[in-house]
Coordinates of C-alpha atoms and ligand atoms in Angstrom, one line a residue:
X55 CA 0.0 0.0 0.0
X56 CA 1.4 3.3 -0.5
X57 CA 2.4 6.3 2.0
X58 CA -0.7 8.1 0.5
X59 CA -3.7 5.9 1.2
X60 CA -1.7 4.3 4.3
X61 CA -1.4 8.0 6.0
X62 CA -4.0 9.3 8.4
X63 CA -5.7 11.8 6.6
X64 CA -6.1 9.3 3.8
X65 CA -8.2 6.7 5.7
X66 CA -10.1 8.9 7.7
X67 CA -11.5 10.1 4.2
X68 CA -12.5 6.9 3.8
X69 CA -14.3 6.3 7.3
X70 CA -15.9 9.6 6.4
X71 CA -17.2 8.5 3.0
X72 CA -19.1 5.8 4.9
X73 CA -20.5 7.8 7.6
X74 CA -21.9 10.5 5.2
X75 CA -22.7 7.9 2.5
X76 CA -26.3 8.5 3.5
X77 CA -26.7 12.0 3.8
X78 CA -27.6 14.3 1.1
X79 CA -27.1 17.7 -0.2
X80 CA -30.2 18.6 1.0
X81 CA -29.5 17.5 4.4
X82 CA -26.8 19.6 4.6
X83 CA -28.8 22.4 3.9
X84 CA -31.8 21.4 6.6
X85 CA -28.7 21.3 8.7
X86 CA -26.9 24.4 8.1
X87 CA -29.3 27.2 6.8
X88 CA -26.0 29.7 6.0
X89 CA -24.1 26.6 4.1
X90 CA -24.8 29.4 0.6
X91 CA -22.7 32.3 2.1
X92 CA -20.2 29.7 4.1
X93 CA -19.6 27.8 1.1
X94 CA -19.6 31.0 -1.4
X95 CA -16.2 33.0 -2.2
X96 CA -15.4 36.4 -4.4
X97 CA -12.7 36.9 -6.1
X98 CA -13.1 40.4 -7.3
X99 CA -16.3 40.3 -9.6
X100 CA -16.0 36.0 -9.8
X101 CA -18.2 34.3 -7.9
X102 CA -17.5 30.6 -6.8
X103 CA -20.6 28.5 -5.0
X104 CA -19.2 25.5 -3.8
X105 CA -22.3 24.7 -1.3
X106 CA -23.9 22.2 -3.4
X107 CA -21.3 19.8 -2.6
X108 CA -21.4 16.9 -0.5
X109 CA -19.3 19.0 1.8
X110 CA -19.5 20.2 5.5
X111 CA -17.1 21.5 7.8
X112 CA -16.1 18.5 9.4
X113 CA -14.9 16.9 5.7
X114 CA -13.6 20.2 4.6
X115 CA -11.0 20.0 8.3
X116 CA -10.2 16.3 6.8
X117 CA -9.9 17.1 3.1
X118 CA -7.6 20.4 4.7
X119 CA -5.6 17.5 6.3
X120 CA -5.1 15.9 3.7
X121 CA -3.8 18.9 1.8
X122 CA -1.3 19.6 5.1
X123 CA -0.2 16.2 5.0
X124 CA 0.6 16.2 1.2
X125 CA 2.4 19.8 2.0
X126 CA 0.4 21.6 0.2
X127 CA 1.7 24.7 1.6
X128 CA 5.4 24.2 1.3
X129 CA 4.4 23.3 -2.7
X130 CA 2.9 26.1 -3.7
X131 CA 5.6 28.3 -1.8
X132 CA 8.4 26.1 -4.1
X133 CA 6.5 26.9 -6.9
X134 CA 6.3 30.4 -6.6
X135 CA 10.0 30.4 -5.7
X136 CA 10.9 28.7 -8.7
X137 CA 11.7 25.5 -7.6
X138 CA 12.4 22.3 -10.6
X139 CA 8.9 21.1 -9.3
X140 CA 9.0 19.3 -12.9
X141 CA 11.6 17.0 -11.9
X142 CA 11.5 14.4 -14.7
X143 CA 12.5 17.3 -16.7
X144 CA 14.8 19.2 -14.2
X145 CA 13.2 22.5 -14.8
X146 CA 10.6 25.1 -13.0
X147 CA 7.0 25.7 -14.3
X148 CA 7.1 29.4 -14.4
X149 CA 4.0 30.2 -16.4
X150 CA 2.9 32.2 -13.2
X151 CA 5.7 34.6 -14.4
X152 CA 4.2 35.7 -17.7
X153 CA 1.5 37.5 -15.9
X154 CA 3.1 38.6 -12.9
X155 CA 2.0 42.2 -12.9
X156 CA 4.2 43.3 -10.5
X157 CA 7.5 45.4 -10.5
X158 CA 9.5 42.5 -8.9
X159 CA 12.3 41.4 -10.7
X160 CA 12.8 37.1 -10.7
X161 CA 16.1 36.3 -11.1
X162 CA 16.8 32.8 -11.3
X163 CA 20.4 31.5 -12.1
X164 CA 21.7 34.7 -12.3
X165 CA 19.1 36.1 -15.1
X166 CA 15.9 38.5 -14.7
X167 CA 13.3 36.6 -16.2
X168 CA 10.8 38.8 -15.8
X169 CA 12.8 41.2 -17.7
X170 CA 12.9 38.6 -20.8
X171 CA 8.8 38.3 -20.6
X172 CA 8.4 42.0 -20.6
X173 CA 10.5 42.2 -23.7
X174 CA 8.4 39.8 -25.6
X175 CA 5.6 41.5 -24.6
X176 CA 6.9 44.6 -25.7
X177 CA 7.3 43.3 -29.0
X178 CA 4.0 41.2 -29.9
X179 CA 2.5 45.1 -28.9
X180 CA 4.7 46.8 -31.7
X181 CA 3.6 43.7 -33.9
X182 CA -0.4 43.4 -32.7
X183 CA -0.4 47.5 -33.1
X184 CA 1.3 47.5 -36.4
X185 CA -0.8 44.6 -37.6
X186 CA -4.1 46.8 -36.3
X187 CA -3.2 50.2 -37.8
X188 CA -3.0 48.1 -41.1
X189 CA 0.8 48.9 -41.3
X190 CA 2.6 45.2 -42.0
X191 CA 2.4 44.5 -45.6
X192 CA 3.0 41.1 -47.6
X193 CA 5.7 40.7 -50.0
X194 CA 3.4 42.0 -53.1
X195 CA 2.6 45.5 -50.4
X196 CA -0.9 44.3 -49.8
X197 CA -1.9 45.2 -46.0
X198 CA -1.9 42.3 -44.1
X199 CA -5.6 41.3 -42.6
X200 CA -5.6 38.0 -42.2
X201 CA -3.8 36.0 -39.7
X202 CA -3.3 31.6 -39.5
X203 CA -2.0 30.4 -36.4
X204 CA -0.7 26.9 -36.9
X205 CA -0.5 25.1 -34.1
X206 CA -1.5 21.9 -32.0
X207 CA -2.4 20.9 -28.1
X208 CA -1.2 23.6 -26.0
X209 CA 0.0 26.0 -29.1
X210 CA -3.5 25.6 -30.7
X211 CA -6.4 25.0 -27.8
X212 CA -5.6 28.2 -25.8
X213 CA -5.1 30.8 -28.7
X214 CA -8.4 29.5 -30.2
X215 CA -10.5 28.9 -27.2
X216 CA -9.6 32.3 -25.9
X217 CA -10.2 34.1 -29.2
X218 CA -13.5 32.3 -29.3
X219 CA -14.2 33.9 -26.1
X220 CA -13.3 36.8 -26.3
X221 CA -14.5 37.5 -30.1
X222 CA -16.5 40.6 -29.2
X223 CA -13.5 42.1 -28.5
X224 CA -12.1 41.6 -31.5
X225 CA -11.0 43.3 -34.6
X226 CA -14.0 42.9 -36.7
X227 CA -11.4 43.7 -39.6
X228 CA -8.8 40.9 -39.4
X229 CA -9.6 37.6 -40.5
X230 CA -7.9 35.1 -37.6
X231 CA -8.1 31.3 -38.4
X232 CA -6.5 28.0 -37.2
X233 CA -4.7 25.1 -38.3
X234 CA -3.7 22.0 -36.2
X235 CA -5.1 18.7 -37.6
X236 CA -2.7 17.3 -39.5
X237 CA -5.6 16.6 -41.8
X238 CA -5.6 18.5 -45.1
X239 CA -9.2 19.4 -44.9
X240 CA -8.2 21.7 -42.0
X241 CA -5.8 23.0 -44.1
X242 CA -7.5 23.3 -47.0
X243 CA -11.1 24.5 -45.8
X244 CA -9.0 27.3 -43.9
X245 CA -7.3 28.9 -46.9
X246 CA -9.3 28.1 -49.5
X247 CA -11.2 31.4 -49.1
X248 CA -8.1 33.5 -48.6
X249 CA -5.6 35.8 -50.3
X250 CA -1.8 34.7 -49.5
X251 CA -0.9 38.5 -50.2
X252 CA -2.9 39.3 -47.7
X253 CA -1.9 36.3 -45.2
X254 CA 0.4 35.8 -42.6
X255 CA 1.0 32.5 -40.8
X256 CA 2.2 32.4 -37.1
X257 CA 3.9 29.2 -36.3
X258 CA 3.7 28.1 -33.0
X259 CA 5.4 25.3 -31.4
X260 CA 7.0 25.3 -28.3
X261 CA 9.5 22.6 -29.6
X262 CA 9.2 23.1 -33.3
X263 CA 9.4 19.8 -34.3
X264 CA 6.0 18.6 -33.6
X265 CA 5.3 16.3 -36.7
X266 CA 1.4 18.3 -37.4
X267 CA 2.8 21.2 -37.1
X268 CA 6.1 20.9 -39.3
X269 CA 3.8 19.1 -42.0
X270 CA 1.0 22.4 -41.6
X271 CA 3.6 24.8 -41.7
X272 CA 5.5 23.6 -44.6
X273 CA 2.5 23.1 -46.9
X274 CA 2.3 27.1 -45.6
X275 CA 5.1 28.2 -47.5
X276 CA 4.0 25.6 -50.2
X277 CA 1.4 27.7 -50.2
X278 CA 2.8 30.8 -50.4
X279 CA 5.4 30.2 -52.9
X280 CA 2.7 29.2 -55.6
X281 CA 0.6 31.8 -55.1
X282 CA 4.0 34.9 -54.6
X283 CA 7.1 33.4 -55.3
X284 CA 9.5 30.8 -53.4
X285 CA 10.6 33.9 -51.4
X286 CA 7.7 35.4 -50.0
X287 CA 7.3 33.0 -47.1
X288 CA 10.2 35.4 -45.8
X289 CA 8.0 38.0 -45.5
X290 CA 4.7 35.6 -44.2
X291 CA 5.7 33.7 -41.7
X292 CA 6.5 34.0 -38.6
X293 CA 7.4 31.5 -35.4
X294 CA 6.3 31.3 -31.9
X295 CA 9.0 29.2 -30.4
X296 CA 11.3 28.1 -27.4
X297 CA 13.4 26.9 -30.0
X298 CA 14.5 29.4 -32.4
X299 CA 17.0 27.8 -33.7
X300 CA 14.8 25.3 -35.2
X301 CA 12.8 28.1 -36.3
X302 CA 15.5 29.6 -37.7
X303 CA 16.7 26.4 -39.9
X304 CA 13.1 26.5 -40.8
X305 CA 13.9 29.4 -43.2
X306 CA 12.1 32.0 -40.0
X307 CA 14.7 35.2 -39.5
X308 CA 15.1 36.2 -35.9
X309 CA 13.2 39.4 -36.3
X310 CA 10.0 36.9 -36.8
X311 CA 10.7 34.8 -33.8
X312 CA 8.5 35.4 -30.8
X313 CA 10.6 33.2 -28.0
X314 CA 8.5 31.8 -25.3
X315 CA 11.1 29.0 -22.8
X316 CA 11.0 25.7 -21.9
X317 CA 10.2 26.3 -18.7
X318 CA 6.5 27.1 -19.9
X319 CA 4.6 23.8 -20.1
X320 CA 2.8 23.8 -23.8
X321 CA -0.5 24.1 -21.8
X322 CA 0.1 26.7 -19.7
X323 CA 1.9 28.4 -22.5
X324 CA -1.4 30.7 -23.1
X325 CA 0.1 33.6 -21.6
X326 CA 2.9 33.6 -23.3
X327 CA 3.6 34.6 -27.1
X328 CA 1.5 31.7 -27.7
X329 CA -1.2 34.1 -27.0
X330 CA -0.2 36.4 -30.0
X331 CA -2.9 35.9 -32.1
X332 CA -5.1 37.0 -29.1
X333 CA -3.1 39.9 -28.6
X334 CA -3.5 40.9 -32.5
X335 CA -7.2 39.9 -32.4
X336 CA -8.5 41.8 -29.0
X337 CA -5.8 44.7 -29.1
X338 CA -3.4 45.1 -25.9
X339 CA -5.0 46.5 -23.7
X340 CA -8.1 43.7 -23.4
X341 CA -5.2 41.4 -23.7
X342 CA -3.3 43.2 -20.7
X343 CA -7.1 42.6 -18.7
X344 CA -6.7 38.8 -19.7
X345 CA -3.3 38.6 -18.0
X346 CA -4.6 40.9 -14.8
X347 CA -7.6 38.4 -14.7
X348 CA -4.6 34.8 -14.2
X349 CA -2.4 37.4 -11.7
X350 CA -5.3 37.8 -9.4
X351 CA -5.8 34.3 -9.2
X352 CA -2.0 33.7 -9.1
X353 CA -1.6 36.0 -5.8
X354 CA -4.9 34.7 -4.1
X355 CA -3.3 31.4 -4.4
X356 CA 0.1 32.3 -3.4
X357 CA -1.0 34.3 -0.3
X358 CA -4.6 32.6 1.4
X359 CA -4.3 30.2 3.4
X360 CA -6.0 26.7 2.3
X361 CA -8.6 26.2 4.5
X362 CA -10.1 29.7 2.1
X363 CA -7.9 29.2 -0.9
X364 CA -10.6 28.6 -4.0
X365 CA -8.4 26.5 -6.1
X366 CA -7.3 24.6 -3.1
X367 CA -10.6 23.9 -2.2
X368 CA -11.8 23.2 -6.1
X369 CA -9.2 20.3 -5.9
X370 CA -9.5 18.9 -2.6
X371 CA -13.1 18.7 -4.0
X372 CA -12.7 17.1 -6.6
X373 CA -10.0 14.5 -4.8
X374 CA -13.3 13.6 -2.6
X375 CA -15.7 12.8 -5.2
X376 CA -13.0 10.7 -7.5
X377 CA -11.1 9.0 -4.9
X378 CA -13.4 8.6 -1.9
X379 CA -16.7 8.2 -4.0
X380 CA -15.5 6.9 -6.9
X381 CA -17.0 9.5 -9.5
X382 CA -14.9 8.6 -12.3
X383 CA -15.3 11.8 -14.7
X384 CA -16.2 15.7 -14.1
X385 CA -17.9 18.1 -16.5
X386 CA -17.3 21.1 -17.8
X387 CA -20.5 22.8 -18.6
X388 CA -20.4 27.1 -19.5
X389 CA -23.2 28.6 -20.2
X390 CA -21.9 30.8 -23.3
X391 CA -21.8 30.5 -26.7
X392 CA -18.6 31.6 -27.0
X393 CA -17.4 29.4 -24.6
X394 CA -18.0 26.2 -26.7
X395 CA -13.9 25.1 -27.3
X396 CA -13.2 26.1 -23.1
X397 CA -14.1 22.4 -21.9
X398 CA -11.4 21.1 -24.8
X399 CA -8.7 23.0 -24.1
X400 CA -9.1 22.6 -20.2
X401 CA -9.2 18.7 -21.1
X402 CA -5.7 18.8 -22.1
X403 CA -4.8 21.0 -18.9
X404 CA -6.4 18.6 -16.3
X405 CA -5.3 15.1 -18.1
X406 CA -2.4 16.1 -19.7
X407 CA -1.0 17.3 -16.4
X408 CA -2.3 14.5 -14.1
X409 CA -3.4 11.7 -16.5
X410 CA 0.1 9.8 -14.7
X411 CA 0.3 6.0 -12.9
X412 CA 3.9 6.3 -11.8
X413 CA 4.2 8.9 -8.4
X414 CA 7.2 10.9 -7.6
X415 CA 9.3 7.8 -6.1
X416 CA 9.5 6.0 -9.8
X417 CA 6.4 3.6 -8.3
X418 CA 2.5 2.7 -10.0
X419 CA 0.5 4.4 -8.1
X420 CA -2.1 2.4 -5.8
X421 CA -5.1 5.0 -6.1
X422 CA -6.9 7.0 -9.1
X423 CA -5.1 10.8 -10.4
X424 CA -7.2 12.6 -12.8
X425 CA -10.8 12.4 -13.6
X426 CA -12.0 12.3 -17.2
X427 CA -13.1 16.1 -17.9
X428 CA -16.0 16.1 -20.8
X429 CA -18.3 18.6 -21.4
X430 CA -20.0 21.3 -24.2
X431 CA -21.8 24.4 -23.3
X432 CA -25.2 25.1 -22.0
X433 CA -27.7 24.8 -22.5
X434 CA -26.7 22.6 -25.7
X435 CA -26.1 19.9 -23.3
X436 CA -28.9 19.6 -21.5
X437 CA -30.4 18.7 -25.1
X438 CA -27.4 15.8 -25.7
X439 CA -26.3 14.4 -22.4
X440 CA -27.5 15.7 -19.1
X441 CA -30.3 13.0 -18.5
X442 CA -27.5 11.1 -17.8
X443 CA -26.3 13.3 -14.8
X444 CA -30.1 13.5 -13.9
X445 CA -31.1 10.1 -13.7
X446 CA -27.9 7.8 -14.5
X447 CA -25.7 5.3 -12.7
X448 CA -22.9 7.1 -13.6
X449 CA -23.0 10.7 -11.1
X450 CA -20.7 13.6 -12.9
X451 CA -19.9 16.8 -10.7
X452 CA -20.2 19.6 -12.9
X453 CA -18.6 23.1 -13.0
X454 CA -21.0 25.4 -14.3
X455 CA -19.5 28.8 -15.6
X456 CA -22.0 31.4 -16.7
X457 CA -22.0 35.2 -17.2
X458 CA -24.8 37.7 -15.7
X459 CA -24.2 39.9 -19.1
X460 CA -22.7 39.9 -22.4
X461 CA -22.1 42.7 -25.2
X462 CA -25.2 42.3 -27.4
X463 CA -27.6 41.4 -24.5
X464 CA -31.3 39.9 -24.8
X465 CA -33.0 39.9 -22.1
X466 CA -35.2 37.3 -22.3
X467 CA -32.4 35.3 -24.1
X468 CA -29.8 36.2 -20.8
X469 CA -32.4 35.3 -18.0
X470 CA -33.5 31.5 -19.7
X471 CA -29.8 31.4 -20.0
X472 CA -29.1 31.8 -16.5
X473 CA -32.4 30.3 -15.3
X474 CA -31.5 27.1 -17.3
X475 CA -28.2 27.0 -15.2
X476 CA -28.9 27.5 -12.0
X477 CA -32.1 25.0 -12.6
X478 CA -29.8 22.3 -13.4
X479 CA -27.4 22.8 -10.7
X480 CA -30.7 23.0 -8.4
X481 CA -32.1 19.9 -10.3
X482 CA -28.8 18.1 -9.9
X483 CA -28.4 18.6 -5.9
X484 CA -31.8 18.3 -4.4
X485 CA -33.9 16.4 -6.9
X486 CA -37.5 15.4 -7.1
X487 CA -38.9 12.7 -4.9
X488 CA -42.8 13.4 -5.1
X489 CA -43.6 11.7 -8.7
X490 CA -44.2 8.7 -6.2
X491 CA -46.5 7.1 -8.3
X492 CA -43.9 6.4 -11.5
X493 CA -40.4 6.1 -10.9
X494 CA -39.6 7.0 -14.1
X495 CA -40.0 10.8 -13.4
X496 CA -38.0 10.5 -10.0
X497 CA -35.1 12.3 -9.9
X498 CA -33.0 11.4 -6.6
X499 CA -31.0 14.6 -6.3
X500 CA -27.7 14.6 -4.4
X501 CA -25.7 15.2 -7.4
X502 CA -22.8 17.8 -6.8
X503 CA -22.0 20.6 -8.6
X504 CA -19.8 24.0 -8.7
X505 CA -21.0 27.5 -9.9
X506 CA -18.5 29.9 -11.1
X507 CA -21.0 33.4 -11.9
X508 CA -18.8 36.6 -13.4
X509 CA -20.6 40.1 -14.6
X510 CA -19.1 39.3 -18.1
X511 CA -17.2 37.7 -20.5
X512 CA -14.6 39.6 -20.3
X513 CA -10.9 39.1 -20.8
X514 CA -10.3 39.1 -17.0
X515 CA -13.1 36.8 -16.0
X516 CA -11.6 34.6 -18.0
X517 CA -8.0 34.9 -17.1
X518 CA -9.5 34.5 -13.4
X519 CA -11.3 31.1 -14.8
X520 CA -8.5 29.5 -16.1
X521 CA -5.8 31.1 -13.7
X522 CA -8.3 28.7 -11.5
X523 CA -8.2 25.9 -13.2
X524 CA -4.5 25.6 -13.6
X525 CA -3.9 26.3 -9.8
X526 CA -6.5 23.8 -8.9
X527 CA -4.6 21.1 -11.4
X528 CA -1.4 22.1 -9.5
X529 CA -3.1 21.1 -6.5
X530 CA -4.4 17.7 -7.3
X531 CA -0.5 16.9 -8.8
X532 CA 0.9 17.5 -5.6
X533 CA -1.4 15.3 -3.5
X534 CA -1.5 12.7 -5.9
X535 CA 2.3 13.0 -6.0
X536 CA 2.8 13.1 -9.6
X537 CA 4.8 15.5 -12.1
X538 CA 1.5 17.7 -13.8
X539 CA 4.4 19.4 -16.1
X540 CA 6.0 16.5 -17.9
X541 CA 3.3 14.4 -20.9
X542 CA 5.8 11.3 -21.8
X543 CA 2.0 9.5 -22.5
X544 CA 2.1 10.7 -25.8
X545 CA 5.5 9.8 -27.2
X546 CA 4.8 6.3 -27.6
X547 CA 1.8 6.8 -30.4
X548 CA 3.9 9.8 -32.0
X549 CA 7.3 7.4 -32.8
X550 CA 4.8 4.1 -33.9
X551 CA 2.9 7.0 -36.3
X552 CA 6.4 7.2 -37.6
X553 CA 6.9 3.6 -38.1
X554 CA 3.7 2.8 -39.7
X555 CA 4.1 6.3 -42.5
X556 CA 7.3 4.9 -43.3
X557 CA 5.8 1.5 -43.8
X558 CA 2.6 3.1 -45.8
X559 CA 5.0 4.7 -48.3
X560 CA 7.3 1.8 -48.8
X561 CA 7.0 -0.3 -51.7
X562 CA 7.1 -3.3 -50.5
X563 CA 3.9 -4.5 -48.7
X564 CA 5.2 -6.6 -46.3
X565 CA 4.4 -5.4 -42.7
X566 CA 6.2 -6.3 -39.5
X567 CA 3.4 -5.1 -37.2
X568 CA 1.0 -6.8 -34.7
X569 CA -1.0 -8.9 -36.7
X570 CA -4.1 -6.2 -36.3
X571 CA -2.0 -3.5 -37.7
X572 CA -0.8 -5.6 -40.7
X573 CA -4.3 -6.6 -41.3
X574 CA -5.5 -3.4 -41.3
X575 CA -2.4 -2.0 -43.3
X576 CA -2.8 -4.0 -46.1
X577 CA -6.3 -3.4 -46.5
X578 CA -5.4 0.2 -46.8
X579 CA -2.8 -0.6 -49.1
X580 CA -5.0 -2.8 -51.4
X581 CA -7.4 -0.3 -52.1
Ligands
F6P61 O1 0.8 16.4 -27.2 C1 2.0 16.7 -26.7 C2 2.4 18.1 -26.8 O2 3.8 18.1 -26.5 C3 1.6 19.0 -25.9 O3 2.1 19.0 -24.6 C4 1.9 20.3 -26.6 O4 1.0 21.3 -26.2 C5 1.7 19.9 -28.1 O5 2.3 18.6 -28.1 C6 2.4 20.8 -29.1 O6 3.7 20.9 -28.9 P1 4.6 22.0 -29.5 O7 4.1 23.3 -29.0 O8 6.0 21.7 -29.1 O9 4.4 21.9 -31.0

């Protein structure tokens, strides 16, 4: 058994699961008739209702134990302090540091990095500026409107969630698209309707040698060349790297490399000159609100203490329902439109980071890390999947995220929208038991949930929801004692894709593979 389940705070979880096994949300209502405002916290206009949860005080001391015994504390300290908390890979994670508002300096081995950030930041301004007074030209001296960010996982999800979200901030005059499947018909169906002369492509890849990306980015200058010349890529592309040197082999001259550093995790990278085409799209200054919106997150973690600490609490939460009552998944569920692509790109921040068996000792862990996060925005979902969380085997907690405004308000459209949310989250937690007569239309309640409520969509709110999300991931990593910055889990499929292209485009057609693969190779190959 390991340290983890075989320490205290571990197994009195587990006595506590069975003495609250019966007991409902609604009792702890009946029980507590200020459980709303004890369970409900502001962070400046965010508002976070954690009281339908099968919480009270005496598990929230025991799930705060478990966070003390774990050293919570001392963690996030080290991480603030740059500490190699990603040990596989003997570096920091210092993503904090690209929205660090403050005037502090952080040296680390002898160099400012703060000073380095600011300096890229100072530059995708000039670039976003230039880009919106309609002063970069192409090669042919066409003005340059529309922008392609090629990218995948962390160097695609963010940018394009975000600019999802945030598109009523945008430049209605700029054209911004994406490219990440390695599959042509992304390609294609994004360029077919534009003018190279007009086009610029940012390439963004933290390594620059991601095989989707390299494949996307070179059809690019394919691209470019037919259309202006084998030159013009010179003046059209552009790289968003921590390796400019590959960048720079790449054909890209330095004065079109945005540097970002390895010690900024591909999902967390969002901040960072990842976030350029955000930048471009929503202007500085909205962009400057997204960054305020992760540094008030960043400082209210650093500094409250855990038994008040939202993220803390978010994944101590969570830890409860997926390792002491065995809810195997969590939802993501905001009530926007534009939100749709959030619950994706927050899927590859929870299960990239803590989808990991092997603990910080080199041993298989003994207990579940992350849940599986699904989920689509409201109230779309209540039309596709939420009978399931209503009246399934299967119970979900869901994060709901929804907005008391947006810029071209209805309404009648805002209050169903709202309504619909906070009736699902009141549905999910205390049910309907009167339907006596056919048990079809029972619904039995006790189903947790968390609200997150903000004025707006706004660049902040949304900093402050993610900046959330990626403290609360932090969290669970530590306690589960796993790296959350390293993603080995995918290397595996990437070098046997290798294999099997090499063995699609050979000419012979023998195959050397399981005897699945073979089968299924050489019905490709025979058609
Ligand atoms: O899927 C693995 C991964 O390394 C992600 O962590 C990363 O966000 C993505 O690939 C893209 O990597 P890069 O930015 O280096 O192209």
């Amino acid at each position: 058994m390991s340290q983890l389940i075989d320490s205290n705070a571990w197994q009195n979880l587990i006595n506590l699961q069975d003495k609250y096994q019966k007991t409902s949300i609604k009792d702890l209502f009946d029980n507590d008739p200020d459980r709303a405002n004890r369970y409900s916290f502001q962070l400046d206009d965010l508002m976070i209702d954690l009281s339908k949860n099968l919480i009270n005080q005496e598990i929230v001391d025991n799930l705060i134990k478990l966070a003390e015994s774990a050293n919570l504390s001392q963690s996030i300290e080290s991480f603030f302090k740059g500490d190699k908390l990603n040990y596989t890979e003997n570096r920091p994670a210092l993503h904090f540091l690209l929205r660090d508002l403050s005037q502090s300096p952080f040296i680390l081995d002898g160099l400012d990095l703060k000073l380095k950030v600011n300096q890229v930041l100072d530059r995708m301004k000039d670039f976003s500026q230039k880009i919106n007074q309609s002063e970069l030209f192409g090669c042919s001296g066409k003005v340059i409107k529309n922008i392609v960010n090629i990218g995948i996982g962390g160097s695609d999800l963010g940018p394009e969630s975000v600019y999802l979200a945030l598109s009523d901030y945008a430049n209605p005059r700029l054209v911004i698209r994406f490219i990440s499947n390695i599959d042509y018909d992304n390609f294609y169906t994004v360029l077919k309707d534009l003018d190279p002369a007009e086009t610029i492509f940012l390439i963004s890849s933290k390594t620059f040698s991601t095989d989707e990306t390299i494949a996307n980015a070179l059809s690019a200058k394919a691209w470019l060349s037919q259309a202006l010349g084998p030159d013009s890529f010179k003046d059209h592309l552009f790289a968003i790297t921590a390796n400019p040197d590959q960048a720079h082999q790449f054909g890209i001259s330095t004065d079109h490399i945005f540097e970002f550093w390895d010690w900024v995790g591909g999902r967390y990278s969002v901040c960072s000159a990842i976030g350029l085409i955000i930048m471009i799209s929503i202007g500085w200054s909205n962009f400057h609100e997204f960054l305020t919106g992760f540094y008030q997150v960043d400082q209210h973690f650093k500094t409250t203490p855990l038994v008040t600490n939202v993220p803390v609490l978010l994944a101590l939460i969570s830890i409860w329902y997926h390792n002491f009552w065995n809810y195997r998944t969590e939802a993501i569920i905001p009530y926007s439109y534009h939100l749709s692509l959030l619950p994706a790109y927050l899927q590859q921040a929870v299960m990239e980071s803590n989808g990991k068996n092997v603990n910080k000792n080199g041993q298989v862990v003994d207990y579940l890390t992350s849940p599986v996060v699904w989920g689509q925005s409201g109230t779309n979902a209540q039309h596709a999947f939420f009978q399931l969380y209503h009246q399934g085997t299967e119970i979900v907690p869901v994060d709901f995220i929804g907005f008391m405004s947006s810029t071209y308000d209805d309404s009648k459209h805002r209050s169903k929208l709202l309504a619909n949310m906070l009736a699902q989250a009141q549905a999910l937690a205390f049910g309907r038991t009167d339907q006596v007569t056919d048990m079809n239309r029972q619904f039995f309640g006790n189903r947790p949930s968390n609200i997150f409520l903000a004025k707006s969509l706004s660049p902040k709110a949304l900093g402050q929801i993610i900046g959330l999300y990626e403290a609360k991931i932090f969290c669970q990593g530590i306690i589960w004692q796993i790296n959350s910055f390293d993603q080995y889990g995918v290397e595996l499929g990437k070098v046997l894709a290798g294999q099997i292209e090499n063995g699609l485009n050979a000419s012979n057609h023998h195959f050397d593979f399981d005897s699945s693969t073979n089968l299924l190779l050489n019905y490709i190959q025979k058609k």
